[in-house]
Amino acid sequence: MKQELTISSVIIDESQTFTIYELSTTCQVCAEEIIEMVEYGLLTPQGEVPEVWIFSARDLRRSQKALRLQQDFQINLPGLALSLDLLEEIEQLRAELNHFKKLYK
């Protein structure tokens, strides 16, 4: 039996920002889940209270990765925060390594 796989994506400009309601709609979760992600340090909005929070394109990517990891591996929020930080660090180290490889070829 064949399984169907649907992949959806949103192309965003790095300077694009989102309200909590736009972010929750894009990620297909309720605003309370976004608030929990902020409380655990997964997302870092600008603003003091949820009603005025502004999220960056980076926050959108992090929230989508977090939700994917949570769905696939049932990782709790503290574990998601650690996982995302480590994944970003690996990405940064790879970029630096590639930069140095180009310099010294």
PDB file of N, CA and C in Angstrom:
ATOM      1  N   MET A   1       0.842  -1.175   0.000  1.00  0.00           N
ATOM      2  CA  MET A   1       0.000   0.000   0.000  1.00  0.00           C
ATOM      3  C   MET A   1       0.890   1.242   0.000  1.00  0.00           C
ATOM      4  N   LYS A   2       0.621   2.147  -0.917  1.00  0.00           N
ATOM      5  CA  LYS A   2       1.404   3.375  -1.011  1.00  0.00           C
ATOM      6  C   LYS A   2       0.892   4.406  -0.023  1.00  0.00           C
ATOM      7  N   GLN A   3       1.832   5.103   0.580  1.00  0.00           N
ATOM      8  CA  GLN A   3       1.471   6.207   1.462  1.00  0.00           C
ATOM      9  C   GLN A   3       1.691   7.501   0.712  1.00  0.00           C
ATOM     10  N   GLU A   4       0.776   8.436   0.908  1.00  0.00           N
ATOM     11  CA  GLU A   4       0.934   9.744   0.291  1.00  0.00           C
ATOM     12  C   GLU A   4       1.653  10.669   1.250  1.00  0.00           C
ATOM     13  N   LEU A   5       2.546  11.440   0.708  1.00  0.00           N
ATOM     14  CA  LEU A   5       3.291  12.417   1.490  1.00  0.00           C
ATOM     15  C   LEU A   5       3.021  13.787   0.904  1.00  0.00           C
ATOM     16  N   THR A   6       2.541  14.678   1.732  1.00  0.00           N
ATOM     17  CA  THR A   6       2.289  16.041   1.292  1.00  0.00           C
ATOM     18  C   THR A   6       3.276  16.954   1.984  1.00  0.00           C
ATOM     19  N   ILE A   7       3.984  17.719   1.190  1.00  0.00           N
ATOM     20  CA  ILE A   7       4.948  18.671   1.733  1.00  0.00           C
ATOM     21  C   ILE A   7       4.474  20.065   1.373  1.00  0.00           C
ATOM     22  N   SER A   8       4.363  20.897   2.376  1.00  0.00           N
ATOM     23  CA  SER A   8       3.989  22.288   2.108  1.00  0.00           C
ATOM     24  C   SER A   8       5.108  23.184   2.606  1.00  0.00           C
ATOM     25  N   SER A   9       5.267  24.302   1.934  1.00  0.00           N
ATOM     26  CA  SER A   9       6.314  25.226   2.347  1.00  0.00           C
ATOM     27  C   SER A   9       5.861  26.647   2.103  1.00  0.00           C
ATOM     28  N   VAL A  10       6.501  27.537   2.829  1.00  0.00           N
ATOM     29  CA  VAL A  10       6.241  28.958   2.693  1.00  0.00           C
ATOM     30  C   VAL A  10       7.582  29.631   2.459  1.00  0.00           C
ATOM     31  N   ILE A  11       7.687  30.374   1.379  1.00  0.00           N
ATOM     32  CA  ILE A  11       8.917  31.114   1.112  1.00  0.00           C
ATOM     33  C   ILE A  11       8.774  32.473   1.764  1.00  0.00           C
ATOM     34  N   ILE A  12       9.739  32.804   2.606  1.00  0.00           N
ATOM     35  CA  ILE A  12       9.655  34.072   3.325  1.00  0.00           C
ATOM     36  C   ILE A  12      10.916  34.886   3.123  1.00  0.00           C
ATOM     37  N   ASP A  13      10.748  36.150   3.241  1.00  0.00           N
ATOM     38  CA  ASP A  13      11.855  37.098   3.220  1.00  0.00           C
ATOM     39  C   ASP A  13      12.430  37.124   4.636  1.00  0.00           C
ATOM     40  N   GLU A  14      13.747  37.148   4.766  1.00  0.00           N
ATOM     41  CA  GLU A  14      14.382  37.146   6.088  1.00  0.00           C
ATOM     42  C   GLU A  14      13.962  38.339   6.942  1.00  0.00           C
ATOM     43  N   SER A  15      13.534  39.422   6.311  1.00  0.00           N
ATOM     44  CA  SER A  15      13.136  40.603   7.077  1.00  0.00           C
ATOM     45  C   SER A  15      11.663  40.562   7.475  1.00  0.00           C
ATOM     46  N   GLN A  16      10.952  39.543   7.019  1.00  0.00           N
ATOM     47  CA  GLN A  16       9.531  39.434   7.327  1.00  0.00           C
ATOM     48  C   GLN A  16       9.332  39.136   8.814  1.00  0.00           C
ATOM     49  N   THR A  17       8.299  39.732   9.382  1.00  0.00           N
ATOM     50  CA  THR A  17       7.972  39.496  10.788  1.00  0.00           C
ATOM     51  C   THR A  17       6.539  38.991  10.902  1.00  0.00           C
ATOM     52  N   PHE A  18       6.237  38.426  12.062  1.00  0.00           N
ATOM     53  CA  PHE A  18       4.945  37.792  12.283  1.00  0.00           C
ATOM     54  C   PHE A  18       4.415  38.131  13.670  1.00  0.00           C
ATOM     55  N   THR A  19       3.116  38.289  13.774  1.00  0.00           N
ATOM     56  CA  THR A  19       2.477  38.392  15.081  1.00  0.00           C
ATOM     57  C   THR A  19       2.290  36.973  15.608  1.00  0.00           C
ATOM     58  N   ILE A  20       1.882  36.853  16.847  1.00  0.00           N
ATOM     59  CA  ILE A  20       1.645  35.524  17.411  1.00  0.00           C
ATOM     60  C   ILE A  20       0.542  34.807  16.644  1.00  0.00           C
ATOM     61  N   TYR A  21      -0.442  35.556  16.173  1.00  0.00           N
ATOM     62  CA  TYR A  21      -1.560  34.942  15.459  1.00  0.00           C
ATOM     63  C   TYR A  21      -1.134  34.491  14.061  1.00  0.00           C
ATOM     64  N   GLU A  22      -0.292  35.274  13.405  1.00  0.00           N
ATOM     65  CA  GLU A  22       0.223  34.876  12.093  1.00  0.00           C
ATOM     66  C   GLU A  22       1.125  33.655  12.219  1.00  0.00           C
ATOM     67  N   LEU A  23       1.963  33.648  13.243  1.00  0.00           N
ATOM     68  CA  LEU A  23       2.867  32.519  13.455  1.00  0.00           C
ATOM     69  C   LEU A  23       2.083  31.253  13.783  1.00  0.00           C
ATOM     70  N   SER A  24       1.101  31.366  14.651  1.00  0.00           N
ATOM     71  CA  SER A  24       0.323  30.180  15.018  1.00  0.00           C
ATOM     72  C   SER A  24      -0.481  29.659  13.826  1.00  0.00           C
ATOM     73  N   THR A  25      -0.991  30.555  12.994  1.00  0.00           N
ATOM     74  CA  THR A  25      -1.722  30.133  11.796  1.00  0.00           C
ATOM     75  C   THR A  25      -0.789  29.446  10.810  1.00  0.00           C
ATOM     76  N   THR A  26       0.377  30.033  10.581  1.00  0.00           N
ATOM     77  CA  THR A  26       1.345  29.452   9.650  1.00  0.00           C
ATOM     78  C   THR A  26       1.801  28.077  10.123  1.00  0.00           C
ATOM     79  N   CYS A  27       1.999  27.928  11.421  1.00  0.00           N
ATOM     80  CA  CYS A  27       2.462  26.650  11.986  1.00  0.00           C
ATOM     81  C   CYS A  27       1.318  25.684  12.274  1.00  0.00           C
ATOM     82  N   GLN A  28       0.092  26.148  12.113  1.00  0.00           N
ATOM     83  CA  GLN A  28      -1.104  25.343  12.362  1.00  0.00           C
ATOM     84  C   GLN A  28      -1.176  24.834  13.797  1.00  0.00           C
ATOM     85  N   VAL A  29      -0.891  25.734  14.737  1.00  0.00           N
ATOM     86  CA  VAL A  29      -1.030  25.433  16.164  1.00  0.00           C
ATOM     87  C   VAL A  29      -1.771  26.586  16.821  1.00  0.00           C
ATOM     88  N   CYS A  30      -2.219  26.376  18.044  1.00  0.00           N
ATOM     89  CA  CYS A  30      -2.896  27.456  18.755  1.00  0.00           C
ATOM     90  C   CYS A  30      -1.861  28.404  19.373  1.00  0.00           C
ATOM     91  N   ALA A  31      -2.299  29.600  19.664  1.00  0.00           N
ATOM     92  CA  ALA A  31      -1.408  30.624  20.228  1.00  0.00           C
ATOM     93  C   ALA A  31      -0.786  30.159  21.545  1.00  0.00           C
ATOM     94  N   GLU A  32      -1.502  29.345  22.311  1.00  0.00           N
ATOM     95  CA  GLU A  32      -0.975  28.856  23.583  1.00  0.00           C
ATOM     96  C   GLU A  32       0.292  28.024  23.380  1.00  0.00           C
ATOM     97  N   GLU A  33       0.355  27.276  22.292  1.00  0.00           N
ATOM     98  CA  GLU A  33       1.563  26.489  22.022  1.00  0.00           C
ATOM     99  C   GLU A  33       2.743  27.395  21.693  1.00  0.00           C
ATOM    100  N   ILE A  34       2.483  28.486  21.000  1.00  0.00           N
ATOM    101  CA  ILE A  34       3.538  29.457  20.701  1.00  0.00           C
ATOM    102  C   ILE A  34       4.022  30.094  22.004  1.00  0.00           C
ATOM    103  N   ILE A  35       3.090  30.426  22.879  1.00  0.00           N
ATOM    104  CA  ILE A  35       3.448  31.018  24.175  1.00  0.00           C
ATOM    105  C   ILE A  35       4.334  30.057  24.970  1.00  0.00           C
ATOM    106  N   GLU A  36       3.998  28.765  24.963  1.00  0.00           N
ATOM    107  CA  GLU A  36       4.825  27.774  25.665  1.00  0.00           C
ATOM    108  C   GLU A  36       6.224  27.705  25.066  1.00  0.00           C
ATOM    109  N   MET A  37       6.322  27.802  23.741  1.00  0.00           N
ATOM    110  CA  MET A  37       7.639  27.780  23.099  1.00  0.00           C
ATOM    111  C   MET A  37       8.476  28.978  23.538  1.00  0.00           C
ATOM    112  N   VAL A  38       7.832  30.110  23.701  1.00  0.00           N
ATOM    113  CA  VAL A  38       8.543  31.306  24.178  1.00  0.00           C
ATOM    114  C   VAL A  38       8.993  31.092  25.619  1.00  0.00           C
ATOM    115  N   GLU A  39       8.117  30.539  26.451  1.00  0.00           N
ATOM    116  CA  GLU A  39       8.443  30.314  27.861  1.00  0.00           C
ATOM    117  C   GLU A  39       9.649  29.389  28.027  1.00  0.00           C
ATOM    118  N   TYR A  40       9.818  28.437  27.115  1.00  0.00           N
ATOM    119  CA  TYR A  40      10.940  27.503  27.196  1.00  0.00           C
ATOM    120  C   TYR A  40      12.155  27.956  26.395  1.00  0.00           C
ATOM    121  N   GLY A  41      12.090  29.144  25.826  1.00  0.00           N
ATOM    122  CA  GLY A  41      13.246  29.703  25.137  1.00  0.00           C
ATOM    123  C   GLY A  41      13.439  29.245  23.704  1.00  0.00           C
ATOM    124  N   LEU A  42      12.456  28.557  23.136  1.00  0.00           N
ATOM    125  CA  LEU A  42      12.570  28.130  21.747  1.00  0.00           C
ATOM    126  C   LEU A  42      12.454  29.311  20.797  1.00  0.00           C
ATOM    127  N   LEU A  43      11.620  30.263  21.143  1.00  0.00           N
ATOM    128  CA  LEU A  43      11.377  31.447  20.318  1.00  0.00           C
ATOM    129  C   LEU A  43      11.684  32.690  21.134  1.00  0.00           C
ATOM    130  N   THR A  44      12.142  33.733  20.459  1.00  0.00           N
ATOM    131  CA  THR A  44      12.508  34.971  21.157  1.00  0.00           C
ATOM    132  C   THR A  44      11.852  36.174  20.479  1.00  0.00           C
ATOM    133  N   PRO A  45      10.588  36.406  20.781  1.00  0.00           N
ATOM    134  CA  PRO A  45       9.903  37.534  20.149  1.00  0.00           C
ATOM    135  C   PRO A  45      10.344  38.866  20.742  1.00  0.00           C
ATOM    136  N   GLN A  46      10.091  39.911  19.986  1.00  0.00           N
ATOM    137  CA  GLN A  46      10.272  41.255  20.519  1.00  0.00           C
ATOM    138  C   GLN A  46       8.925  41.691  21.076  1.00  0.00           C
ATOM    139  N   GLY A  47       8.954  42.405  22.189  1.00  0.00           N
ATOM    140  CA  GLY A  47       7.718  42.835  22.832  1.00  0.00           C
ATOM    141  C   GLY A  47       7.582  42.202  24.196  1.00  0.00           C
ATOM    142  N   GLU A  48       6.774  42.825  25.018  1.00  0.00           N
ATOM    143  CA  GLU A  48       6.648  42.389  26.412  1.00  0.00           C
ATOM    144  C   GLU A  48       5.538  41.376  26.652  1.00  0.00           C
ATOM    145  N   VAL A  49       4.443  41.480  25.928  1.00  0.00           N
ATOM    146  CA  VAL A  49       3.290  40.601  26.157  1.00  0.00           C
ATOM    147  C   VAL A  49       2.865  39.969  24.833  1.00  0.00           C
ATOM    148  N   PRO A  50       2.223  38.805  24.890  1.00  0.00           N
ATOM    149  CA  PRO A  50       1.854  38.097  23.660  1.00  0.00           C
ATOM    150  C   PRO A  50       1.081  38.934  22.640  1.00  0.00           C
ATOM    151  N   GLU A  51       0.250  39.829  23.105  1.00  0.00           N
ATOM    152  CA  GLU A  51      -0.567  40.623  22.182  1.00  0.00           C
ATOM    153  C   GLU A  51       0.265  41.515  21.273  1.00  0.00           C
ATOM    154  N   VAL A  52       1.487  41.858  21.685  1.00  0.00           N
ATOM    155  CA  VAL A  52       2.330  42.743  20.870  1.00  0.00           C
ATOM    156  C   VAL A  52       3.630  42.065  20.420  1.00  0.00           C
ATOM    157  N   TRP A  53       3.773  40.772  20.684  1.00  0.00           N
ATOM    158  CA  TRP A  53       4.975  40.073  20.273  1.00  0.00           C
ATOM    159  C   TRP A  53       5.150  40.141  18.761  1.00  0.00           C
ATOM    160  N   ILE A  54       6.393  40.288  18.340  1.00  0.00           N
ATOM    161  CA  ILE A  54       6.764  40.239  16.932  1.00  0.00           C
ATOM    162  C   ILE A  54       7.833  39.154  16.783  1.00  0.00           C
ATOM    163  N   PHE A  55       7.585  38.223  15.883  1.00  0.00           N
ATOM    164  CA  PHE A  55       8.495  37.102  15.652  1.00  0.00           C
ATOM    165  C   PHE A  55       9.232  37.287  14.334  1.00  0.00           C
ATOM    166  N   SER A  56      10.451  36.796  14.290  1.00  0.00           N
ATOM    167  CA  SER A  56      11.295  36.910  13.093  1.00  0.00           C
ATOM    168  C   SER A  56      11.142  35.664  12.213  1.00  0.00           C
ATOM    169  N   ALA A  57      11.765  35.738  11.039  1.00  0.00           N
ATOM    170  CA  ALA A  57      11.796  34.575  10.149  1.00  0.00           C
ATOM    171  C   ALA A  57      12.523  33.411  10.829  1.00  0.00           C
ATOM    172  N   ARG A  58      13.542  33.719  11.625  1.00  0.00           N
ATOM    173  CA  ARG A  58      14.260  32.682  12.378  1.00  0.00           C
ATOM    174  C   ARG A  58      13.307  31.975  13.342  1.00  0.00           C
ATOM    175  N   ASP A  59      12.442  32.743  14.006  1.00  0.00           N
ATOM    176  CA  ASP A  59      11.468  32.142  14.917  1.00  0.00           C
ATOM    177  C   ASP A  59      10.518  31.213  14.169  1.00  0.00           C
ATOM    178  N   LEU A  60      10.124  31.612  12.965  1.00  0.00           N
ATOM    179  CA  LEU A  60       9.250  30.752  12.163  1.00  0.00           C
ATOM    180  C   LEU A  60       9.954  29.437  11.854  1.00  0.00           C
ATOM    181  N   ARG A  61      11.192  29.506  11.399  1.00  0.00           N
ATOM    182  CA  ARG A  61      11.940  28.280  11.095  1.00  0.00           C
ATOM    183  C   ARG A  61      12.104  27.410  12.340  1.00  0.00           C
ATOM    184  N   ARG A  62      12.444  28.033  13.470  1.00  0.00           N
ATOM    185  CA  ARG A  62      12.627  27.270  14.717  1.00  0.00           C
ATOM    186  C   ARG A  62      11.322  26.615  15.159  1.00  0.00           C
ATOM    187  N   SER A  63      10.219  27.339  15.052  1.00  0.00           N
ATOM    188  CA  SER A  63       8.942  26.762  15.481  1.00  0.00           C
ATOM    189  C   SER A  63       8.555  25.593  14.589  1.00  0.00           C
ATOM    190  N   GLN A  64       8.793  25.711  13.289  1.00  0.00           N
ATOM    191  CA  GLN A  64       8.468  24.610  12.385  1.00  0.00           C
ATOM    192  C   GLN A  64       9.358  23.395  12.649  1.00  0.00           C
ATOM    193  N   LYS A  65      10.644  23.616  12.874  1.00  0.00           N
ATOM    194  CA  LYS A  65      11.544  22.504  13.210  1.00  0.00           C
ATOM    195  C   LYS A  65      11.122  21.857  14.523  1.00  0.00           C
ATOM    196  N   ALA A  66      10.801  22.686  15.510  1.00  0.00           N
ATOM    197  CA  ALA A  66      10.401  22.168  16.822  1.00  0.00           C
ATOM    198  C   ALA A  66       9.154  21.303  16.709  1.00  0.00           C
ATOM    199  N   LEU A  67       8.187  21.777  15.968  1.00  0.00           N
ATOM    200  CA  LEU A  67       6.948  21.018  15.818  1.00  0.00           C
ATOM    201  C   LEU A  67       7.190  19.702  15.082  1.00  0.00           C
ATOM    202  N   ARG A  68       8.076  19.728  14.094  1.00  0.00           N
ATOM    203  CA  ARG A  68       8.416  18.503  13.371  1.00  0.00           C
ATOM    204  C   ARG A  68       9.115  17.502  14.300  1.00  0.00           C
ATOM    205  N   LEU A  69      10.076  17.984  15.076  1.00  0.00           N
ATOM    206  CA  LEU A  69      10.776  17.107  16.021  1.00  0.00           C
ATOM    207  C   LEU A  69       9.823  16.553  17.073  1.00  0.00           C
ATOM    208  N   GLN A  70       8.937  17.405  17.548  1.00  0.00           N
ATOM    209  CA  GLN A  70       7.977  16.982  18.565  1.00  0.00           C
ATOM    210  C   GLN A  70       7.048  15.903  18.005  1.00  0.00           C
ATOM    211  N   GLN A  71       6.611  16.096  16.781  1.00  0.00           N
ATOM    212  CA  GLN A  71       5.714  15.125  16.156  1.00  0.00           C
ATOM    213  C   GLN A  71       6.433  13.806  15.868  1.00  0.00           C
ATOM    214  N   ASP A  72       7.642  13.888  15.344  1.00  0.00           N
ATOM    215  CA  ASP A  72       8.368  12.681  14.947  1.00  0.00           C
ATOM    216  C   ASP A  72       8.950  11.907  16.125  1.00  0.00           C
ATOM    217  N   PHE A  73       9.426  12.626  17.152  1.00  0.00           N
ATOM    218  CA  PHE A  73      10.158  11.971  18.233  1.00  0.00           C
ATOM    219  C   PHE A  73       9.561  12.171  19.627  1.00  0.00           C
ATOM    220  N   GLN A  74       8.423  12.852  19.723  1.00  0.00           N
ATOM    221  CA  GLN A  74       7.760  13.112  21.003  1.00  0.00           C
ATOM    222  C   GLN A  74       8.706  13.743  22.026  1.00  0.00           C
ATOM    223  N   ILE A  75       9.498  14.707  21.569  1.00  0.00           N
ATOM    224  CA  ILE A  75      10.433  15.405  22.453  1.00  0.00           C
ATOM    225  C   ILE A  75       9.678  16.482  23.221  1.00  0.00           C
ATOM    226  N   ASN A  76       9.944  16.609  24.517  1.00  0.00           N
ATOM    227  CA  ASN A  76       9.285  17.650  25.305  1.00  0.00           C
ATOM    228  C   ASN A  76       9.926  19.013  25.022  1.00  0.00           C
ATOM    229  N   LEU A  77       9.310  20.078  25.520  1.00  0.00           N
ATOM    230  CA  LEU A  77       9.771  21.431  25.199  1.00  0.00           C
ATOM    231  C   LEU A  77      11.204  21.723  25.646  1.00  0.00           C
ATOM    232  N   PRO A  78      11.613  21.348  26.861  1.00  0.00           N
ATOM    233  CA  PRO A  78      13.023  21.580  27.213  1.00  0.00           C
ATOM    234  C   PRO A  78      13.979  20.822  26.284  1.00  0.00           C
ATOM    235  N   GLY A  79      13.609  19.610  25.911  1.00  0.00           N
ATOM    236  CA  GLY A  79      14.425  18.834  24.981  1.00  0.00           C
ATOM    237  C   GLY A  79      14.464  19.458  23.599  1.00  0.00           C
ATOM    238  N   LEU A  80      13.345  20.038  23.179  1.00  0.00           N
ATOM    239  CA  LEU A  80      13.301  20.724  21.888  1.00  0.00           C
ATOM    240  C   LEU A  80      14.223  21.932  21.877  1.00  0.00           C
ATOM    241  N   ALA A  81      14.208  22.688  22.963  1.00  0.00           N
ATOM    242  CA  ALA A  81      15.071  23.874  23.041  1.00  0.00           C
ATOM    243  C   ALA A  81      16.536  23.466  22.909  1.00  0.00           C
ATOM    244  N   LEU A  82      16.935  22.438  23.625  1.00  0.00           N
ATOM    245  CA  LEU A  82      18.311  21.946  23.550  1.00  0.00           C
ATOM    246  C   LEU A  82      18.625  21.419  22.150  1.00  0.00           C
ATOM    247  N   SER A  83      17.722  20.633  21.592  1.00  0.00           N
ATOM    248  CA  SER A  83      17.932  20.065  20.258  1.00  0.00           C
ATOM    249  C   SER A  83      18.107  21.148  19.206  1.00  0.00           C
ATOM    250  N   LEU A  84      17.252  22.159  19.238  1.00  0.00           N
ATOM    251  CA  LEU A  84      17.341  23.234  18.247  1.00  0.00           C
ATOM    252  C   LEU A  84      18.631  24.025  18.398  1.00  0.00           C
ATOM    253  N   ASP A  85      19.020  24.284  19.632  1.00  0.00           N
ATOM    254  CA  ASP A  85      20.279  25.005  19.857  1.00  0.00           C
ATOM    255  C   ASP A  85      21.463  24.207  19.311  1.00  0.00           C
ATOM    256  N   LEU A  86      21.464  22.904  19.556  1.00  0.00           N
ATOM    257  CA  LEU A  86      22.555  22.062  19.066  1.00  0.00           C
ATOM    258  C   LEU A  86      22.549  21.966  17.539  1.00  0.00           C
ATOM    259  N   LEU A  87      21.370  21.845  16.943  1.00  0.00           N
ATOM    260  CA  LEU A  87      21.284  21.804  15.480  1.00  0.00           C
ATOM    261  C   LEU A  87      21.793  23.099  14.858  1.00  0.00           C
ATOM    262  N   GLU A  88      21.447  24.236  15.470  1.00  0.00           N
ATOM    263  CA  GLU A  88      21.929  25.517  14.957  1.00  0.00           C
ATOM    264  C   GLU A  88      23.444  25.645  15.114  1.00  0.00           C
ATOM    265  N   GLU A  89      23.962  25.134  16.220  1.00  0.00           N
ATOM    266  CA  GLU A  89      25.410  25.182  16.428  1.00  0.00           C
ATOM    267  C   GLU A  89      26.130  24.323  15.387  1.00  0.00           C
ATOM    268  N   ILE A  90      25.593  23.155  15.100  1.00  0.00           N
ATOM    269  CA  ILE A  90      26.176  22.296  14.066  1.00  0.00           C
ATOM    270  C   ILE A  90      26.146  23.002  12.714  1.00  0.00           C
ATOM    271  N   GLU A  91      25.026  23.627  12.398  1.00  0.00           N
ATOM    272  CA  GLU A  91      24.898  24.359  11.137  1.00  0.00           C
ATOM    273  C   GLU A  91      25.937  25.479  11.043  1.00  0.00           C
ATOM    274  N   GLN A  92      26.121  26.204  12.134  1.00  0.00           N
ATOM    275  CA  GLN A  92      27.099  27.290  12.168  1.00  0.00           C
ATOM    276  C   GLN A  92      28.523  26.757  12.009  1.00  0.00           C
ATOM    277  N   LEU A  93      28.835  25.679  12.691  1.00  0.00           N
ATOM    278  CA  LEU A  93      30.172  25.083  12.591  1.00  0.00           C
ATOM    279  C   LEU A  93      30.451  24.568  11.179  1.00  0.00           C
ATOM    280  N   ARG A  94      29.445  23.984  10.551  1.00  0.00           N
ATOM    281  CA  ARG A  94      29.616  23.520   9.170  1.00  0.00           C
ATOM    282  C   ARG A  94      29.869  24.695   8.230  1.00  0.00           C
ATOM    283  N   ALA A  95      29.145  25.789   8.435  1.00  0.00           N
ATOM    284  CA  ALA A  95      29.344  26.976   7.596  1.00  0.00           C
ATOM    285  C   ALA A  95      30.757  27.520   7.773  1.00  0.00           C
ATOM    286  N   GLU A  96      31.233  27.568   9.017  1.00  0.00           N
ATOM    287  CA  GLU A  96      32.597  28.038   9.278  1.00  0.00           C
ATOM    288  C   GLU A  96      33.629  27.105   8.647  1.00  0.00           C
ATOM    289  N   LEU A  97      33.406  25.810   8.766  1.00  0.00           N
ATOM    290  CA  LEU A  97      34.319  24.835   8.176  1.00  0.00           C
ATOM    291  C   LEU A  97      34.380  25.008   6.659  1.00  0.00           C
ATOM    292  N   ASN A  98      33.235  25.157   6.024  1.00  0.00           N
ATOM    293  CA  ASN A  98      33.203  25.361   4.573  1.00  0.00           C
ATOM    294  C   ASN A  98      33.913  26.650   4.184  1.00  0.00           C
ATOM    295  N   HIS A  99      33.747  27.682   4.990  1.00  0.00           N
ATOM    296  CA  HIS A  99      34.424  28.954   4.734  1.00  0.00           C
ATOM    297  C   HIS A  99      35.941  28.767   4.766  1.00  0.00           C
ATOM    298  N   PHE A 100      36.437  28.077   5.786  1.00  0.00           N
ATOM    299  CA  PHE A 100      37.878  27.857   5.906  1.00  0.00           C
ATOM    300  C   PHE A 100      38.405  26.926   4.815  1.00  0.00           C
ATOM    301  N   LYS A 101      37.602  25.961   4.417  1.00  0.00           N
ATOM    302  CA  LYS A 101      38.018  25.082   3.321  1.00  0.00           C
ATOM    303  C   LYS A 101      38.225  25.888   2.042  1.00  0.00           C
ATOM    304  N   LYS A 102      37.327  26.827   1.783  1.00  0.00           N
ATOM    305  CA  LYS A 102      37.446  27.670   0.587  1.00  0.00           C
ATOM    306  C   LYS A 102      38.668  28.579   0.672  1.00  0.00           C
ATOM    307  N   LEU A 103      38.958  29.078   1.860  1.00  0.00           N
ATOM    308  CA  LEU A 103      40.108  29.964   2.035  1.00  0.00           C
ATOM    309  C   LEU A 103      41.433  29.261   1.792  1.00  0.00           C
ATOM    310  N   TYR A 104      41.523  28.013   2.197  1.00  0.00           N
ATOM    311  CA  TYR A 104      42.803  27.313   2.173  1.00  0.00           C
ATOM    312  C   TYR A 104      42.910  26.267   1.069  1.00  0.00           C
ATOM    313  N   LYS A 105      42.131  26.406   0.024  1.00  0.00           N
ATOM    314  CA  LYS A 105      42.260  25.492  -1.124  1.00  0.00           C
ATOM    315  C   LYS A 105      43.288  25.992  -2.075  1.00  0.00           C
TER     316      LYS A 105
END
